[in-house]
Coordinates of C-alpha atoms and ligand atoms in Angstrom, one line a residue:
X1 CA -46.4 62.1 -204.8
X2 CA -46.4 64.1 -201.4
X3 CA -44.2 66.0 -200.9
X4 CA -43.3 67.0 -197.1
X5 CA -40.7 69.3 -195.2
X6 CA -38.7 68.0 -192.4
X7 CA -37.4 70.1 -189.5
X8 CA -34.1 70.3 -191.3
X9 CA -36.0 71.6 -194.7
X10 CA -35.5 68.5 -196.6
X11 CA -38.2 67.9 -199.2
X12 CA -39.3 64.3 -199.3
X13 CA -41.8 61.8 -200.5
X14 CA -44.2 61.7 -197.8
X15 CA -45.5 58.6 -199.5
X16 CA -42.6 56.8 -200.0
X17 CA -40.8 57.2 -196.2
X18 CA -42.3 58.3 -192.8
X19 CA -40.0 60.3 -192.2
X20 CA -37.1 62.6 -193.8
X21 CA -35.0 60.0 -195.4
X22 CA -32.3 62.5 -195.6
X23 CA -32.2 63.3 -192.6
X24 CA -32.6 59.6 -191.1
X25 CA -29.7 58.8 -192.9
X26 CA -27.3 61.1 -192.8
X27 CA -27.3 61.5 -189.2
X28 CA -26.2 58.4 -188.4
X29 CA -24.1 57.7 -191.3
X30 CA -22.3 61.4 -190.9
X31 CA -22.0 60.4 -187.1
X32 CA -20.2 57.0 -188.2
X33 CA -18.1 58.4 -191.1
X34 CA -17.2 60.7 -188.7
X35 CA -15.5 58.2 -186.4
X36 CA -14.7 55.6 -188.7
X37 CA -12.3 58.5 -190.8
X38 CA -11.0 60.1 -187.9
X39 CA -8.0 59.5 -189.4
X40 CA -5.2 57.6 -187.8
X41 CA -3.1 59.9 -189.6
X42 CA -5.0 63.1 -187.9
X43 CA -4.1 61.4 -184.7
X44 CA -0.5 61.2 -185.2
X45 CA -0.3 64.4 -187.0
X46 CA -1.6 65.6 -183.6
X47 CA 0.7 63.9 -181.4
X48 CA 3.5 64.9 -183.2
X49 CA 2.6 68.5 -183.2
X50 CA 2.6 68.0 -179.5
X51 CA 6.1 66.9 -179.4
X52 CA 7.4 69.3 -182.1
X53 CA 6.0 72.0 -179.5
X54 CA 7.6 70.4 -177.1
X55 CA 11.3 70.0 -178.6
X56 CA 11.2 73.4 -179.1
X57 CA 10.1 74.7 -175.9
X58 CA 13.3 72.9 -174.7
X59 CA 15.9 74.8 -175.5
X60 CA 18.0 73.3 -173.1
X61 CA 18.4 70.0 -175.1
X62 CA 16.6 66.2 -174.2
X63 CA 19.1 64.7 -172.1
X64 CA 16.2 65.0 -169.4
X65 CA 13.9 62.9 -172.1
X66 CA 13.2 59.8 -171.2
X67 CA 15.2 57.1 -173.5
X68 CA 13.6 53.4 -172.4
X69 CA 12.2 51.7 -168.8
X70 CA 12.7 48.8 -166.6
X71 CA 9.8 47.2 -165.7
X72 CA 10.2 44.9 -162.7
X73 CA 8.7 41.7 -163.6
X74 CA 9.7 39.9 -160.4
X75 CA 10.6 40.8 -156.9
X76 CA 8.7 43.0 -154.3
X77 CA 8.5 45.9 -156.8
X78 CA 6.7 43.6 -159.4
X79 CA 4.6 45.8 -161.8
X80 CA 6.5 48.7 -161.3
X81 CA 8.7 51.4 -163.6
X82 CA 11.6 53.0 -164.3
X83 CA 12.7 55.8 -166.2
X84 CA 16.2 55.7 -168.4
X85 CA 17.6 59.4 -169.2
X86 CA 19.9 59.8 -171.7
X87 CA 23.6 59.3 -170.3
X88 CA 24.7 57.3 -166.9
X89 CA 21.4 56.1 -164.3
X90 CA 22.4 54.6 -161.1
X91 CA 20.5 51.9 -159.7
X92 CA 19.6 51.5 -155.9
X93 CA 17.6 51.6 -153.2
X94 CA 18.8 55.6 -152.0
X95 CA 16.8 58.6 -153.2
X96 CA 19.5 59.9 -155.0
X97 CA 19.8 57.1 -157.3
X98 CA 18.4 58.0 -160.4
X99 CA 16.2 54.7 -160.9
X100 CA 15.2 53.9 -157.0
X101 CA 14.5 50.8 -156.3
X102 CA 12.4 51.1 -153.2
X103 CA 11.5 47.5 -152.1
X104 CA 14.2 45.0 -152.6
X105 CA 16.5 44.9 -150.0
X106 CA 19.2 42.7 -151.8
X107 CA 20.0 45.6 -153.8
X108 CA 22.7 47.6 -152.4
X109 CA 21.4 51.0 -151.6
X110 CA 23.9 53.1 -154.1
X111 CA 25.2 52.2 -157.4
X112 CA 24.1 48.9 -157.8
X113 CA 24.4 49.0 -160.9
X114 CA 24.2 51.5 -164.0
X115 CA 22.4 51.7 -167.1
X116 CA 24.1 54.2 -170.1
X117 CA 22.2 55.3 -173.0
X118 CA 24.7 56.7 -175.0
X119 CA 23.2 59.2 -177.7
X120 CA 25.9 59.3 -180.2
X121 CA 26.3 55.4 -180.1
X122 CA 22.7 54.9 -179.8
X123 CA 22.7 52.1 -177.6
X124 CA 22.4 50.9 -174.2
X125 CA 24.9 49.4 -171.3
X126 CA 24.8 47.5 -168.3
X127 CA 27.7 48.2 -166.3
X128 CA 28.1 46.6 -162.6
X129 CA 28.0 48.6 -159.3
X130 CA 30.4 48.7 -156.7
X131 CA 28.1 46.6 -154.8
X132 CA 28.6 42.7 -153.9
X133 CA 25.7 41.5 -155.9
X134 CA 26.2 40.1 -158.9
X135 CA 23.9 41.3 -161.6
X136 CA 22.5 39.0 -164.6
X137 CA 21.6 39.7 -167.9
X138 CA 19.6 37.1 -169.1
X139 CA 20.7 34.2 -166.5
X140 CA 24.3 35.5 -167.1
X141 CA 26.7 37.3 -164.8
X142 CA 28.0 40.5 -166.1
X143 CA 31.4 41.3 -164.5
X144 CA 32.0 44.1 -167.7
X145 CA 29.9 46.9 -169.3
X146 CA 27.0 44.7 -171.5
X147 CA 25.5 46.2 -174.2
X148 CA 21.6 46.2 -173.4
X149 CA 19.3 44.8 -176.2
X150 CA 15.1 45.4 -176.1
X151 CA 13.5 42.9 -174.1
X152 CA 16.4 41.5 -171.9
X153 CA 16.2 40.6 -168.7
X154 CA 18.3 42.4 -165.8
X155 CA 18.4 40.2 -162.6
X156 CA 19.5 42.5 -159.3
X157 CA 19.4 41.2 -156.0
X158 CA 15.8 39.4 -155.5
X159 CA 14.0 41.1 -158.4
X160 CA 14.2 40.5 -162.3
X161 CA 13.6 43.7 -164.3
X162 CA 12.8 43.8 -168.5
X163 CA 14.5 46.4 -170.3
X164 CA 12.7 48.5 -172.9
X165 CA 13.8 51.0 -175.1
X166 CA 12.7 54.3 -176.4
X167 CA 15.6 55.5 -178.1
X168 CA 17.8 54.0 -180.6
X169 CA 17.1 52.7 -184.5
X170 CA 14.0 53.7 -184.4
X171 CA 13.2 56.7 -182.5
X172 CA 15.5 59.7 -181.3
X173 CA 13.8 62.8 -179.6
X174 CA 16.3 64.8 -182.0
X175 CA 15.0 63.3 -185.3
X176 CA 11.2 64.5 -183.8
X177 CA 10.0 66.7 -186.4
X178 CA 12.3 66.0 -188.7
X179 CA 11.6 62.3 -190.0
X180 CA 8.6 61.6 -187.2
Ligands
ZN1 ZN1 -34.5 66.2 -193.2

């Protein structure tokens, strides 16, 4: 048997391998492992660090969290997104409205309509504007506050918009830390 040193120090059978099996093999194989058990458990352990940090820099509560989006899935604003905040967001073309939508003429340009995310209810409601466009929830007209389930469909003026929630059964910015 020969022995040999690698670079590394290894002993090995000079004989037996070309070069420092130890060192051939755990390189790669520590390299691998490495990625392979970056745990997905490490990952969220991380991320929820980051929101704990960041529930408790805000002392001034999460009503300025975001609590779901509209997507627009038809209409000149196709592909595009919209934050819902806790509490009352009026729709409409205007700046002031809260969720602005920018391209669809057929929607009035104030208070179109409103989305609520109630936090104590936990739940989400459509509630017409003052304007004369009917809105739809799912092909249907909605003359009275609607509550809002993931995945429906909001049809204003020319454009069709999916609703998507955050908040509700299972998640609550309140609860981060606690059970998340
Ligand atoms: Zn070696």
């Amino acid at each position: 048997m020969k022995m040999k040193k690698c670079d590394n120090g290894h002993l090995f059978n000079s004989e037996k391998f070309e070069e420092c099996p130890y060192c051939s093999e755990t390189a790669p194989v520590a390299k691998k492992s490495k990625e392979k058990s970056r745990p997905e458990r490490a990952v969220r352990q991380k991320e929820n660090n980051d929101m704990r940090t960041q529930a408790i820099w805000s002392d001034e509560g999460t009503e300025d969290y975001v609590v779901g989006w509209l997507t627009c899935i038809e209409g000149p604003d196709k592909g595009n997104d919209y934050q819902i905040k806790s509490e009352k967001n009026f729709i409409g073309r205007s700046e002031e409205m809260h969720i602005q939508i920018q391209g669809d003429s057929a929607i009035s340009r104030r208070n179109h309509a409103i989305i609520s995310y109630n936090p104590k209810e936990r739940n989400f409601i459509l509630i017409p504007g003052e304007g004369r466009g009917i809105i739809y929830k799912s092909t249907e007209a909605i003359y009275t506050p609607t509550e809002l389930n993931g995945y429906d469909v909001i049809e204003m003026g020319k454009s069709k918009f999916i609703f998507v929630p955050l908040c509700g059964d299972y998640f609550e910015w309140e609860n981060v830390g606690e059970n998340i």
